[in-house]
């Protein structure tokens, strides 16, 4: 009786294409948002309560919204055939 190897061969790893770079960038933004929100909330919550947390969230959201805008020329390109 011949036994077969049932596992598939591993697929080749794709390189760090633009999707991977964008995913890493956006994950970094979310982690930064979380850390800054926790820190600023701890500073503002004792004095201002829930309103302080809301102000912290709004300030950090506005500040981090500028990050993709500052790097827009890098990832917002009209050269679509470059990625293929």
N, CA, C and O atoms as a Tinker XYZ file with bonds, in Angstrom:
   336  protein
     1  N      0.832000   -1.167000    0.000000    73     2
     2  CA     0.000000    0.000000    0.000000    64     1     3
     3  C      0.887000    1.245000    0.000000    63     2     4     5
     4  O      1.817000    1.368000    0.797000    81     3
     5  N      0.578000    2.151000   -0.904000    73     3     6
     6  CA     1.370000    3.371000   -1.030000    64     5     7
     7  C      0.643000    4.490000   -0.299000    63     6     8     9
     8  O     -0.542000    4.728000   -0.529000    81     7
     9  N      1.355000    5.164000    0.572000    73     7    10
    10  CA     0.746000    6.302000    1.279000    64     9    11
    11  C      1.142000    7.595000    0.577000    63    10    12    13
    12  O      2.272000    7.766000    0.119000    81    11
    13  N      0.213000    8.454000    0.515000    73    11    14
    14  CA     0.475000    9.744000   -0.123000    64    13    15
    15  C      0.661000   10.817000    0.940000    63    14    16    17
    16  O      0.119000   10.770000    2.044000    81    15
    17  N      1.434000   11.745000    0.541000    73    15    18
    18  CA     1.625000   12.898000    1.411000    64    17    19
    19  C      0.473000   13.856000    1.138000    63    18    20    21
    20  O      0.388000   14.416000    0.044000    81    19
    21  N     -0.417000   14.056000    2.108000    73    19    22
    22  CA    -1.640000   14.799000    1.881000    64    21    23
    23  C     -1.491000   16.312000    2.054000    63    22    24    25
    24  O     -2.364000   17.076000    1.643000    81    23
    25  N     -0.395000   16.734000    2.656000    73    23    26
    26  CA    -0.237000   18.178000    2.838000    64    25    27
    27  C      0.174000   18.851000    1.548000    63    26    28    29
    28  O      0.961000   18.314000    0.768000    81    27
    29  N     -0.362000   20.014000    1.341000    73    27    30
    30  CA     0.005000   20.782000    0.157000    64    29    31
    31  C      1.381000   21.390000    0.345000    63    30    32    33
    32  O      1.789000   21.685000    1.468000    81    31
    33  N      2.089000   21.576000   -0.743000    73    31    34
    34  CA     3.382000   22.247000   -0.606000    64    33    35
    35  C      3.167000   23.706000   -0.227000    63    34    36    37
    36  O      2.173000   24.308000   -0.634000    81    35
    37  N      4.073000   24.278000    0.539000    73    35    38
    38  CA     3.884000   25.668000    0.949000    64    37    39
    39  C      3.944000   26.607000   -0.250000    63    38    40    41
    40  O      4.729000   26.416000   -1.178000    81    39
    41  N      3.092000   27.621000   -0.200000    73    39    42
    42  CA     3.097000   28.602000   -1.270000    64    41    43
    43  C      4.270000   29.561000   -1.087000    63    42    44    45
    44  O      4.774000   29.761000    0.018000    81    43
    45  N      4.676000   30.132000   -2.184000    73    43    46
    46  CA     5.770000   31.105000   -2.113000    64    45    47
    47  C      5.277000   32.354000   -1.394000    63    46    48    49
    48  O      4.148000   32.804000   -1.590000    81    47
    49  N      6.135000   32.890000   -0.573000    73    47    50
    50  CA     5.773000   34.097000    0.157000    64    49    51
    51  C      5.791000   35.291000   -0.777000    63    50    52    53
    52  O      6.760000   35.507000   -1.505000    81    51
    53  N      4.728000   36.055000   -0.753000    73    51    54
    54  CA     4.749000   37.257000   -1.584000    64    53    55
    55  C      5.652000   38.308000   -0.958000    63    54    56    57
    56  O      5.841000   38.330000    0.259000    81    55
    57  N      6.201000   39.165000   -1.780000    73    55    58
    58  CA     7.041000   40.248000   -1.282000    64    57    59
    59  C      6.199000   41.301000   -0.594000    63    58    60    61
    60  O      4.970000   41.230000   -0.581000    81    59
    61  N      6.861000   42.250000   -0.038000    73    59    62
    62  CA     6.164000   43.330000    0.651000    64    61    63
    63  C      5.631000   44.309000   -0.386000    63    62    64    65
    64  O      6.251000   45.335000   -0.667000    81    63
    65  N      4.494000   43.982000   -0.940000    73    63    66
    66  CA     3.870000   44.824000   -1.937000    64    65    67
    67  C      3.190000   46.026000   -1.296000    63    66    68    69
    68  O      3.282000   46.214000   -0.083000    81    67
    69  N      2.523000   46.822000   -2.080000    73    67    70
    70  CA     1.888000   48.030000   -1.536000    64    69    71
    71  C      0.786000   47.731000   -0.531000    63    70    72    73
    72  O      0.523000   48.542000    0.356000    81    71
    73  N      0.139000   46.578000   -0.658000    73    71    74
    74  CA    -0.898000   46.228000    0.301000    64    73    75
    75  C     -0.314000   45.991000    1.680000    63    74    76    77
    76  O     -0.890000   46.405000    2.686000    81    75
    77  N      0.833000   45.323000    1.727000    73    75    78
    78  CA     1.473000   45.036000    3.010000    64    77    79
    79  C      1.972000   46.324000    3.649000    63    78    80    81
    80  O      1.836000   46.515000    4.858000    81    79
    81  N      2.543000   47.200000    2.846000    73    79    82
    82  CA     3.037000   48.470000    3.366000    64    81    83
    83  C      1.884000   49.302000    3.925000    63    82    84    85
    84  O      2.010000   49.899000    4.993000    81    83
    85  N      0.769000   49.341000    3.209000    73    83    86
    86  CA    -0.394000   50.096000    3.681000    64    85    87
    87  C     -0.954000   49.483000    4.956000    63    86    88    89
    88  O     -1.364000   50.207000    5.863000    81    87
    89  N     -0.976000   48.166000    5.032000    73    87    90
    90  CA    -1.486000   47.497000    6.228000    64    89    91
    91  C     -0.626000   47.805000    7.445000    63    90    92    93
    92  O     -1.150000   48.061000    8.530000    81    91
    93  N      0.681000   47.783000    7.273000    73    91    94
    94  CA     1.588000   48.095000    8.381000    64    93    95
    95  C      1.410000   49.547000    8.814000    63    94    96    97
    96  O      1.389000   49.843000   10.009000    81    95
    97  N      1.284000   50.442000    7.855000    73    95    98
    98  CA     1.104000   51.863000    8.165000    64    97    99
    99  C     -0.196000   52.098000    8.933000    63    98   100   101
   100  O     -0.200000   52.814000    9.934000    81    99
   101  N     -1.285000   51.509000    8.480000    73    99   102
   102  CA    -2.570000   51.701000    9.145000    64   101   103
   103  C     -2.624000   51.025000   10.512000    63   102   104   105
   104  O     -3.267000   51.533000   11.431000    81   103
   105  N     -1.955000   49.889000   10.649000    73   103   106
   106  CA    -1.879000   49.233000   11.956000    64   105   107
   107  C     -1.100000   50.096000   12.935000    63   106   108   109
   108  O     -1.465000   50.210000   14.105000    81   107
   109  N     -0.030000   50.701000   12.450000    73   107   110
   110  CA     0.740000   51.625000   13.293000    64   109   111
   111  C     -0.085000   52.824000   13.726000    63   110   112   113
   112  O      0.026000   53.281000   14.864000    81   111
   113  N     -0.911000   53.335000   12.822000    73   111   114
   114  CA    -1.790000   54.448000   13.187000    64   113   115
   115  C     -2.770000   54.044000   14.277000    63   114   116   117
   116  O     -3.001000   54.804000   15.217000    81   115
   117  N     -3.346000   52.855000   14.158000    73   115   118
   118  CA    -4.310000   52.403000   15.165000    64   117   119
   119  C     -3.653000   52.182000   16.522000    63   118   120   121
   120  O     -4.226000   52.519000   17.559000    81   119
   121  N     -2.457000   51.617000   16.512000    73   119   122
   122  CA    -1.740000   51.412000   17.778000    64   121   123
   123  C     -1.363000   52.742000   18.411000    63   122   124   125
   124  O     -1.476000   52.909000   19.625000    81   123
   125  N     -0.919000   53.679000   17.600000    73   123   126
   126  CA    -0.591000   55.012000   18.105000    64   125   127
   127  C     -1.829000   55.676000   18.689000    63   126   128   129
   128  O     -1.768000   56.286000   19.756000    81   127
   129  N     -2.947000   55.555000   17.993000    73   127   130
   130  CA    -4.202000   56.118000   18.477000    64   129   131
   131  C     -4.561000   55.550000   19.844000    63   130   132   133
   132  O     -4.928000   56.290000   20.757000    81   131
   133  N     -4.453000   54.240000   19.977000    73   131   134
   134  CA    -4.826000   53.592000   21.239000    64   133   135
   135  C     -3.928000   54.038000   22.392000    63   134   136   137
   136  O     -4.413000   54.342000   23.482000    81   135
   137  N     -2.626000   54.077000   22.147000    73   135   138
   138  CA    -1.692000   54.452000   23.212000    64   137   139
   139  C     -1.884000   55.910000   23.613000    63   138   140   141
   140  O     -1.929000   56.232000   24.800000    81   139
   141  N     -1.997000   56.793000   22.619000    73   139   142
   142  CA    -2.191000   58.209000   22.934000    64   141   143
   143  C     -3.527000   58.453000   23.628000    63   142   144   145
   144  O     -3.614000   59.281000   24.535000    81   143
   145  N     -4.564000   57.740000   23.209000    73   143   146
   146  CA    -5.870000   57.919000   23.841000    64   145   147
   147  C     -5.846000   57.474000   25.299000    63   146   148   149
   148  O     -6.409000   58.144000   26.164000    81   147
   149  N     -5.201000   56.359000   25.568000    73   147   150
   150  CA    -5.101000   55.912000   26.962000    64   149   151
   151  C     -4.328000   56.910000   27.811000    63   150   152   153
   152  O     -4.737000   57.232000   28.927000    81   151
   153  N     -3.214000   57.399000   27.283000    73   151   154
   154  CA    -2.392000   58.328000   28.049000    64   153   155
   155  C     -3.124000   59.648000   28.297000    63   154   156   157
   156  O     -3.151000   60.145000   29.423000    81   155
   157  N     -3.705000   60.204000   27.259000    73   155   158
   158  CA    -4.400000   61.479000   27.409000    64   157   159
   159  C     -5.672000   61.329000   28.239000    63   158   160   161
   160  O     -6.049000   62.246000   28.968000    81   159
   161  N     -6.325000   60.193000   28.132000    73   159   162
   162  CA    -7.523000   59.953000   28.952000    64   161   163
   163  C     -7.163000   59.883000   30.432000    63   162   164   165
   164  O     -7.894000   60.397000   31.279000    81   163
   165  N     -6.046000   59.252000   30.737000    73   163   166
   166  CA    -5.626000   59.176000   32.133000    64   165   167
   167  C     -5.289000   60.558000   32.687000    63   166   168   169
   168  O     -5.460000   60.814000   33.879000    81   167
   169  N     -4.809000   61.447000   31.817000    73   167   170
   170  CA    -4.510000   62.798000   32.267000    64   169   171
   171  C     -5.770000   63.647000   32.438000    63   170   172   173
   172  O     -5.865000   64.423000   33.389000    81   171
   173  N     -6.726000   63.509000   31.536000    73   171   174
   174  CA    -7.887000   64.378000   31.541000    64   173   175
   175  C     -9.085000   63.847000   32.327000    63   174   176   177
   176  O     -9.941000   64.627000   32.744000    81   175
   177  N     -9.158000   62.539000   32.533000    73   175   178
   178  CA   -10.335000   61.974000   33.187000    64   177   179
   179  C    -10.502000   62.421000   34.642000    63   178   180   181
   180  O    -11.628000   62.724000   35.035000    81   179
   181  N     -9.475000   62.480000   35.443000    73   179   182
   182  CA    -9.714000   62.882000   36.838000    64   181   183
   183  C    -10.314000   64.282000   36.977000    63   182   184   185
   184  O    -11.126000   64.529000   37.869000    81   183
   185  N     -9.916000   65.182000   36.102000    73   183   186
   186  CA   -10.401000   66.554000   36.245000    64   185   187
   187  C    -11.693000   66.823000   35.480000    63   186   188   189
   188  O    -12.579000   67.513000   35.984000    81   187
   189  N    -11.809000   66.275000   34.250000    73   187   190
   190  CA   -12.937000   66.609000   33.390000    64   189   191
   191  C    -13.918000   65.453000   33.166000    63   190   192   193
   192  O    -14.965000   65.647000   32.547000    81   191
   193  N    -13.601000   64.289000   33.647000    73   191   194
   194  CA   -14.506000   63.145000   33.529000    64   193   195
   195  C    -14.630000   62.662000   32.083000    63   194   196   197
   196  O    -13.657000   62.663000   31.329000    81   195
   197  N    -15.832000   62.254000   31.715000    73   195   198
   198  CA   -16.075000   61.705000   30.384000    64   197   199
   199  C    -15.885000   62.753000   29.293000    63   198   200   201
   200  O    -15.511000   62.418000   28.169000    81   199
   201  N    -16.134000   63.997000   29.611000    73   199   202
   202  CA   -15.907000   65.073000   28.643000    64   201   203
   203  C    -14.427000   65.161000   28.286000    63   202   204   205
   204  O    -14.080000   65.402000   27.130000    81   203
   205  N    -13.565000   64.969000   29.260000    73   203   206
   206  CA   -12.123000   64.978000   29.007000    64   205   207
   207  C    -11.703000   63.854000   28.088000    63   206   208   209
   208  O    -10.826000   64.041000   27.245000    81   207
   209  N    -12.314000   62.687000   28.234000    73   207   210
   210  CA   -12.006000   61.560000   27.344000    64   209   211
   211  C    -12.480000   61.869000   25.929000    63   210   212   213
   212  O    -11.805000   61.537000   24.954000    81   211
   213  N    -13.639000   62.503000   25.823000    73   211   214
   214  CA   -14.138000   62.888000   24.505000    64   213   215
   215  C    -13.236000   63.914000   23.832000    63   214   216   217
   216  O    -12.982000   63.824000   22.630000    81   215
   217  N    -12.756000   64.876000   24.589000    73   215   218
   218  CA   -11.832000   65.875000   24.046000    64   217   219
   219  C    -10.521000   65.195000   23.632000    63   218   220   221
   220  O     -9.948000   65.526000   22.594000    81   219
   221  N    -10.056000   64.255000   24.436000    73   219   222
   222  CA    -8.830000   63.527000   24.089000    64   221   223
   223  C     -9.019000   62.746000   22.796000    63   222   224   225
   224  O     -8.147000   62.754000   21.928000    81   223
   225  N    -10.153000   62.076000   22.670000    73   223   226
   226  CA   -10.426000   61.300000   21.452000    64   225   227
   227  C    -10.464000   62.209000   20.235000    63   226   228   229
   228  O     -9.869000   61.893000   19.205000    81   227
   229  N    -11.157000   63.333000   20.345000    73   227   230
   230  CA   -11.279000   64.258000   19.224000    64   229   231
   231  C     -9.927000   64.849000   18.832000    63   230   232   233
   232  O     -9.620000   64.949000   17.644000    81   231
   233  N     -9.129000   65.236000   19.802000    73   231   234
   234  CA    -7.822000   65.823000   19.524000    64   233   235
   235  C     -6.898000   64.817000   18.843000    63   234   236   237
   236  O     -6.210000   65.157000   17.880000    81   235
   237  N     -6.883000   63.599000   19.333000    73   235   238
   238  CA    -6.003000   62.576000   18.753000    64   237   239
   239  C     -6.495000   62.168000   17.373000    63   238   240   241
   240  O     -5.686000   61.953000   16.471000    81   239
   241  N     -7.805000   62.059000   17.194000    73   239   242
   242  CA    -8.343000   61.696000   15.883000    64   241   243
   243  C     -7.993000   62.756000   14.848000    63   242   244   245
   244  O     -7.623000   62.428000   13.721000    81   243
   245  N     -8.107000   64.018000   15.224000    73   243   246
   246  CA    -7.758000   65.098000   14.284000    64   245   247
   247  C     -6.269000   65.105000   13.987000    63   246   248   249
   248  O     -5.868000   65.291000   12.838000    81   247
   249  N     -5.450000   64.906000   15.002000    73   247   250
   250  CA    -4.003000   64.919000   14.798000    64   249   251
   251  C     -3.554000   63.752000   13.913000    63   250   252   253
   252  O     -2.717000   63.926000   13.027000    81   251
   253  N     -4.111000   62.569000   14.156000    73   251   254
   254  CA    -3.697000   61.411000   13.371000    64   253   255
   255  C     -4.321000   61.395000   11.977000    63   254   256   257
   256  O     -3.837000   60.686000   11.094000    81   255
   257  N     -5.374000   62.155000   11.770000    73   255   258
   258  CA    -5.945000   62.250000   10.429000    64   257   259
   259  C     -5.002000   63.002000    9.494000    63   258   260   261
   260  O     -5.060000   62.824000    8.277000    81   259
   261  N     -4.148000   63.829000   10.049000    73   259   262
   262  CA    -3.189000   64.563000    9.231000    64   261   263
   263  C     -2.029000   63.683000    8.768000    63   262   264   265
   264  O     -1.352000   64.011000    7.794000    81   263
   265  N     -1.798000   62.574000    9.456000    73   263   266
   266  CA    -0.688000   61.697000    9.095000    64   265   267
   267  C     -0.824000   61.101000    7.694000    63   266   268   269
   268  O      0.130000   61.182000    6.920000    81   267
   269  N     -1.960000   60.509000    7.332000    73   267   270
   270  CA    -2.089000   60.026000    5.952000    64   269   271
   271  C     -2.080000   61.162000    4.940000    63   270   272   273
   272  O     -1.617000   60.987000    3.813000    81   271
   273  N     -2.586000   62.318000    5.335000    73   271   274
   274  CA    -2.583000   63.457000    4.415000    64   273   275
   275  C     -1.159000   63.937000    4.152000    63   274   276   277
   276  O     -0.847000   64.372000    3.043000    81   275
   277  N     -0.300000   63.864000    5.153000    73   275   278
   278  CA     1.084000   64.290000    4.981000    64   277   279
   279  C      1.870000   63.324000    4.098000    63   278   280   281
   280  O      2.819000   63.730000    3.427000    81   279
   281  N      1.485000   62.062000    4.094000    73   279   282
   282  CA     2.207000   61.069000    3.295000    64   281   283
   283  C      1.461000   60.714000    2.020000    63   282   284   285
   284  O      1.820000   59.747000    1.348000    81   283
   285  N      0.427000   61.479000    1.671000    73   283   286
   286  CA    -0.402000   61.168000    0.500000    64   285   287
   287  C      0.383000   61.052000   -0.796000    63   286   288   289
   288  O      0.098000   60.140000   -1.572000    81   287
   289  N      1.344000   61.906000   -1.080000    73   287   290
   290  CA     2.069000   61.750000   -2.349000    64   289   291
   291  C      2.779000   60.404000   -2.478000    63   290   292   293
   292  O      3.010000   59.930000   -3.590000    81   291
   293  N      3.125000   59.790000   -1.352000    73   291   294
   294  CA     3.820000   58.506000   -1.396000    64   293   295
   295  C      2.894000   57.378000   -1.816000    63   294   296   297
   296  O      3.301000   56.519000   -2.599000    81   295
   297  N      1.669000   57.352000   -1.325000    73   295   298
   298  CA     0.778000   56.218000   -1.621000    64   297   299
   299  C     -0.355000   56.571000   -2.565000    63   298   300   301
   300  O     -1.027000   55.673000   -3.073000    81   299
   301  N     -0.583000   57.839000   -2.813000    73   299   302
   302  CA    -1.623000   58.251000   -3.739000    64   301   303
   303  C     -0.948000   58.631000   -5.045000    63   302   304   305
   304  O     -0.494000   59.762000   -5.219000    81   303
   305  N     -0.888000   57.689000   -5.945000    73   303   306
   306  CA    -0.157000   57.903000   -7.178000    64   305   307
   307  C     -1.062000   57.670000   -8.371000    63   306   308   309
   308  O     -2.042000   56.930000   -8.281000    81   307
   309  N     -0.736000   58.301000   -9.483000    73   307   310
   310  CA    -1.488000   58.074000  -10.709000    64   309   311
   311  C     -0.800000   57.049000  -11.591000    63   310   312   313
   312  O     -1.294000   56.722000  -12.670000    81   311
   313  N      0.321000   56.549000  -11.143000    73   311   314
   314  CA     1.085000   55.573000  -11.909000    64   313   315
   315  C      0.611000   54.161000  -11.542000    63   314   316   317
   316  O      1.299000   53.442000  -10.819000    81   315
   317  N     -0.571000   53.768000  -12.045000    73   315   318
   318  CA    -1.194000   52.520000  -11.628000    64   317   319
   319  C     -0.441000   51.288000  -12.149000    63   318   320   321
   320  O     -0.432000   50.254000  -11.481000    81   319
   321  N      0.173000   51.376000  -13.297000    73   319   322
   322  CA     0.856000   50.205000  -13.831000    64   321   323
   323  C      2.123000   49.888000  -13.057000    63   322   324   325
   324  O      2.705000   48.821000  -13.256000    81   323
   325  N      2.564000   50.771000  -12.189000    73   323   326
   326  CA     3.761000   50.527000  -11.399000    64   325   327
   327  C      3.568000   49.377000  -10.419000    63   326   328   329
   328  O      4.530000   48.677000  -10.104000    81   327
   329  N      2.348000   49.165000   -9.929000    73   327   330
   330  CA     2.073000   48.158000   -8.917000    64   329   331
   331  C      1.823000   46.768000   -9.501000    63   330   332   333
   332  O      1.678000   45.814000   -8.737000    81   331
   333  N      1.771000   46.623000  -10.778000    73   331   334
   334  CA     1.470000   45.313000  -11.363000    64   333   335
   335  C      2.701000   44.544000  -11.702000    63   334   336
   336  O      2.611000   43.423000  -12.202000    81   335
